[in-house]
Tab-separated table of C-alpha atoms in Angstrom:
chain	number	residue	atom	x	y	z
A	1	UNK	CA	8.093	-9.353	1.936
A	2	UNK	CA	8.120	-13.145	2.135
A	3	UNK	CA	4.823	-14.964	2.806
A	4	UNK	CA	3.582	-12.611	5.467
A	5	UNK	CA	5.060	-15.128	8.424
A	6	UNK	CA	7.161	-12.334	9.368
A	7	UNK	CA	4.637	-9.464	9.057
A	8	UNK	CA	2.331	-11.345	10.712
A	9	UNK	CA	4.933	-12.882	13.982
A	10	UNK	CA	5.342	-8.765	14.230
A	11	UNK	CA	1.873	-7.903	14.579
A	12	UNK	CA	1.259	-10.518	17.230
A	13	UNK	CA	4.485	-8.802	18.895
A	14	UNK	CA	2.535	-4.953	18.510
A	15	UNK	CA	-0.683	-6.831	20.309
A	16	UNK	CA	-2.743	-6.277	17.160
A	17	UNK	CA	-6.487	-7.316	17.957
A	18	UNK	CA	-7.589	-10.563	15.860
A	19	UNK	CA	-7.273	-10.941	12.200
A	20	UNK	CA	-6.662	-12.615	9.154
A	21	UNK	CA	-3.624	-11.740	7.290
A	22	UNK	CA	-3.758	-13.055	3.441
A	23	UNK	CA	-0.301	-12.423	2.020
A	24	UNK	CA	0.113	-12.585	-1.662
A	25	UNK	CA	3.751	-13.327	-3.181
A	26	UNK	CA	5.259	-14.221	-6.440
A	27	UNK	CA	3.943	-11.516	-8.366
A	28	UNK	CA	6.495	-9.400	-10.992
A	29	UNK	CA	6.202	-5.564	-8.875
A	30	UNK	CA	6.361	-3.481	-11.463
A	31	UNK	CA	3.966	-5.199	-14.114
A	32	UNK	CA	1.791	-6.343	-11.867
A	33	UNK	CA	1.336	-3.508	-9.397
A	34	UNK	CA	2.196	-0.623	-11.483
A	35	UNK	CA	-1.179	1.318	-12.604
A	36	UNK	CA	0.216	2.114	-16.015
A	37	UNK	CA	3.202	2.094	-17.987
A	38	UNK	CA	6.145	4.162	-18.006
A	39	UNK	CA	10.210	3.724	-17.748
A	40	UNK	CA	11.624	1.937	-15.010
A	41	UNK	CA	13.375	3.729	-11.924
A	42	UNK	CA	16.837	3.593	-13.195
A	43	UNK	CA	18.707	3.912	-16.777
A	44	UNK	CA	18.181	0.507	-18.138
A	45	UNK	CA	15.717	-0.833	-15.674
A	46	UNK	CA	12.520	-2.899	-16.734
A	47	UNK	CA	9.987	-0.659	-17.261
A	48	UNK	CA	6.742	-0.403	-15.555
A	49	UNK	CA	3.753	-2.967	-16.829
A	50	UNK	CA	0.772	-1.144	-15.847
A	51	UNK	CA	-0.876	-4.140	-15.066
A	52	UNK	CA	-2.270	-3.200	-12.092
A	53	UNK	CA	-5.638	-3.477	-12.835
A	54	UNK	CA	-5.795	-7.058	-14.006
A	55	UNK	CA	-4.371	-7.804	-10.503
A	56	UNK	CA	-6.863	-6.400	-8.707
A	57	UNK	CA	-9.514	-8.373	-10.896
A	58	UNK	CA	-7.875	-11.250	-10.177
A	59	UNK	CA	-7.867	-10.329	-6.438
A	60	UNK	CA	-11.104	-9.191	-6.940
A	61	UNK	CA	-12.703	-11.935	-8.431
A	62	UNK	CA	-10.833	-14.995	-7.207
A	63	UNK	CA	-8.156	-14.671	-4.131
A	64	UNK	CA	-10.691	-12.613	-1.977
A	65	UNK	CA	-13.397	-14.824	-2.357
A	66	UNK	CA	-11.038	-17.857	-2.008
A	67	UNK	CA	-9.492	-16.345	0.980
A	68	UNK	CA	-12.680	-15.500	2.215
A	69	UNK	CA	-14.599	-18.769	1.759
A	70	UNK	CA	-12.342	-20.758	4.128
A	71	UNK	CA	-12.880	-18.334	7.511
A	72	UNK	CA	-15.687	-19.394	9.610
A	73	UNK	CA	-17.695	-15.693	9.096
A	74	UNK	CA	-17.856	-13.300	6.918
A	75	UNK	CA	-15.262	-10.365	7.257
A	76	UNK	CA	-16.409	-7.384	9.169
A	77	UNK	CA	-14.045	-5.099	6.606
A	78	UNK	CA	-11.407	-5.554	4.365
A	79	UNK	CA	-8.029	-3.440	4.332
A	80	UNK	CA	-5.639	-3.613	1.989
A	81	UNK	CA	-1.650	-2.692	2.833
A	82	UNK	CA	1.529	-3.302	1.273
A	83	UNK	CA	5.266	-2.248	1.016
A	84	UNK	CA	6.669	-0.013	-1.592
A	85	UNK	CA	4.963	-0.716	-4.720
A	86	UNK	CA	2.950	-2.587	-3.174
A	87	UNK	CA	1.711	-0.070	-0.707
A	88	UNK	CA	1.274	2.493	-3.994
A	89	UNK	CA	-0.939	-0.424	-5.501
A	90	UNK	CA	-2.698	-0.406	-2.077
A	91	UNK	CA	-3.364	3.335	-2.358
A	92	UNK	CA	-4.178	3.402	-6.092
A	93	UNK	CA	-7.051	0.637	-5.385
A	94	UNK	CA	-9.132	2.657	-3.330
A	95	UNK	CA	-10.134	4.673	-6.274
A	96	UNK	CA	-10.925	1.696	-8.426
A	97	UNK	CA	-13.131	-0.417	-6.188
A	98	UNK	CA	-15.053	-0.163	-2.757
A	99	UNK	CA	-13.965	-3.875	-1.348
A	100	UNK	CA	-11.394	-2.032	1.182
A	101	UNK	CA	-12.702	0.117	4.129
A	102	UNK	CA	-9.270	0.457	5.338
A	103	UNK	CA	-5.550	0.682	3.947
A	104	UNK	CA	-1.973	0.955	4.728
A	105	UNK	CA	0.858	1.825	2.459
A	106	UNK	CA	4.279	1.150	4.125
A	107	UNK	CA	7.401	3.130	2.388
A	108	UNK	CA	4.722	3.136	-0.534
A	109	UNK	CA	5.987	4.368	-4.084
A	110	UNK	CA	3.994	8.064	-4.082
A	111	UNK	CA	7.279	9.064	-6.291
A	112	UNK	CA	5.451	6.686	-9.006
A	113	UNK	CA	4.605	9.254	-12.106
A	114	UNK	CA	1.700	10.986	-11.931
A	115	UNK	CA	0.301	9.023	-9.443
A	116	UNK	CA	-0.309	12.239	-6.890
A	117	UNK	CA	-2.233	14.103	-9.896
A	118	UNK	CA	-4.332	11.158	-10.625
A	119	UNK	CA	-5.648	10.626	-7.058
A	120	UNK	CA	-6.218	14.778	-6.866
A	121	UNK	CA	-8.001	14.830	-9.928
A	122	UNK	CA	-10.411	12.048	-9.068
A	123	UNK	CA	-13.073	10.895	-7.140
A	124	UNK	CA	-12.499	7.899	-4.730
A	125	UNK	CA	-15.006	4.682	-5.516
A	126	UNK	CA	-15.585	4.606	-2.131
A	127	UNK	CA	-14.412	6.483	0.868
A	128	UNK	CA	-12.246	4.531	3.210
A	129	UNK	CA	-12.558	4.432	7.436
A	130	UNK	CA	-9.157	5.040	7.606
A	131	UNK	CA	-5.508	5.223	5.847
A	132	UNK	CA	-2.266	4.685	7.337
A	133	UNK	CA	1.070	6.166	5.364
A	134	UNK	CA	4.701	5.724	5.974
A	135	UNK	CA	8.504	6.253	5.258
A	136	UNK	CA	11.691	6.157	6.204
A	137	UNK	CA	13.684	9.137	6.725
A	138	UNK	CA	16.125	8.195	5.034
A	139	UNK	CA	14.490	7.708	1.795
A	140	UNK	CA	14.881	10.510	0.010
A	141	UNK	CA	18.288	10.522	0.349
A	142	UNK	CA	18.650	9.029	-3.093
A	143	UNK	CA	20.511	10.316	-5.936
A	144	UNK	CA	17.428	8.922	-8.301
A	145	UNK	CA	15.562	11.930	-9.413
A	146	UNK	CA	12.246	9.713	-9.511
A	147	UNK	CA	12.153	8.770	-6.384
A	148	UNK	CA	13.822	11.417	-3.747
A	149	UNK	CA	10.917	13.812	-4.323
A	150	UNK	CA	8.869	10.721	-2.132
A	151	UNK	CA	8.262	12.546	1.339
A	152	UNK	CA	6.460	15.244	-0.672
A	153	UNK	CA	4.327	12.768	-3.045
A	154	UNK	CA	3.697	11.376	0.335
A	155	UNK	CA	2.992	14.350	2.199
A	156	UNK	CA	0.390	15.373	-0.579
A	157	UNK	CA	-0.828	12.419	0.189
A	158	UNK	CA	-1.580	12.453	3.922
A	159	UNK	CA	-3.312	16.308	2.894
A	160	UNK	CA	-5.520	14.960	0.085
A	161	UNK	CA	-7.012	12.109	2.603
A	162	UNK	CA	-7.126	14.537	5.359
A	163	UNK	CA	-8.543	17.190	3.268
A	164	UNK	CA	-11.368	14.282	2.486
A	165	UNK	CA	-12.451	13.637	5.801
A	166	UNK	CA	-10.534	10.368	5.992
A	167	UNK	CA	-8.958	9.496	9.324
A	168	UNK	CA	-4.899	9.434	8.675
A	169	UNK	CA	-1.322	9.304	10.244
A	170	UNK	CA	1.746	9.264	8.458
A	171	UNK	CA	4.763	7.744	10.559
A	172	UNK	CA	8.739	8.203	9.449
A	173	UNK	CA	10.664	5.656	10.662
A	174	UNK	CA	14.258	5.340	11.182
A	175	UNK	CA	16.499	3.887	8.330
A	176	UNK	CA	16.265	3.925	4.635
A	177	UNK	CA	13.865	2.261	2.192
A	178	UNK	CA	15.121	-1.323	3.049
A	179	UNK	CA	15.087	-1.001	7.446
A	180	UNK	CA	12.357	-3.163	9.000
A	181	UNK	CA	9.884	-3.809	6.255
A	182	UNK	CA	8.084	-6.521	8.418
A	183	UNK	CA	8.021	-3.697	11.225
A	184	UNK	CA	6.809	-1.414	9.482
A	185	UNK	CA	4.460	-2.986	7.236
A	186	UNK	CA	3.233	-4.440	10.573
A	187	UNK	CA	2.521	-1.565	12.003
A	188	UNK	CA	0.544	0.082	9.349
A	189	UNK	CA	-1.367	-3.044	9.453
A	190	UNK	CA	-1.873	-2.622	13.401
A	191	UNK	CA	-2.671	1.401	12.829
A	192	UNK	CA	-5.615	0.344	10.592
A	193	UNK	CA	-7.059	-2.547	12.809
A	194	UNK	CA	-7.442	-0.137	15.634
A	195	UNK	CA	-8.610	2.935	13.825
């Protein structure tokens, strides 16, 4: 995803009203965003980190605040989006903290294991004004058993939000996994500015 130039020249194209866009890069994916361990994707991948939760200290405790200290007022609400694992990390943080009123998850990993059954099973920290899913139709057209099960993980998804009351859309877009992340990421983050 770059340093958010790209995500953020496409929400100026989609009109999106005012904003501040803190992108976050050189992070390893699947330590760092990964909620807990397991194998990786494919037959001799890196596995999974689970570290997930010492990034959102750290984004808890010190980039937020950073981010936050250098805009002229306070933030009326705080969303949180991303793209593939990223956008599962998104999900996965609205049951561990109430700092986000408002996320996206663009092409998110739902496939991740166990992921769906955790967020069933519990309670959200806080409930959020809004969430915005999506994926390409093209996606599950994958001959990785993991992941081609993804339009279900995220259709379970879209139910269990609806289900709690929380205002929702799930968008498929043209094109496979890797078609217009800034697009799309862009407009999940436009969906949840005006929602």
């Amino acid at each position: 995803m770059g340093d958010g130039s790209e995500v953020y020249k496409r929400c100026r194209e989609l009109d999106c009203p005012p904003f501040t866009l803190v992108a976050i890069g050189g992070l390893d994916w699947n330590r760092e965003l990964s909620p807990w361990a397991c194998d990786g994707a494919i037959r001799d991948a890196e596995p999974f980190g689970g570290q997930a939760a010492g990034f959102l200290d750290e984004l808890l405790k010190q980039i937020i605040p950073q981010a936050e200290s250098s805009l002229p007022q306070p933030p009326s609400w705080r969303g949180v989006a991303g793209y593939s694992l990223a956008g599962l990390f998104a999900l996965w943080a609205l049951w561990q903290t109430d700092v986000f009123e408002r996320a996206a998850s663009a092409s998110g990993s739902l496939w991740f294991p166990g992921f769906i059954d955790y967020a069933r099973e519990r309670t959200m920290t806080a409930t959020p004004d809004a969430a915005y899913l999506s994926l390409g139709k093209k996606e599950t057209k994958t001959p990785n058993r993991m992941m081609r099960h993804v339009l279900d993980d995220t259709r379970a998804m879209e139910e269990l939000f609806i289900e709690r009351d929380i205002p929702t859309t799930l968008e498929l877009n043209p094109g496979n996994h890797f078609a217009q992340t800034d697009l799309r990421m862009a407009r999940g983050i436009h969906w949840i500015l005006t929602h």
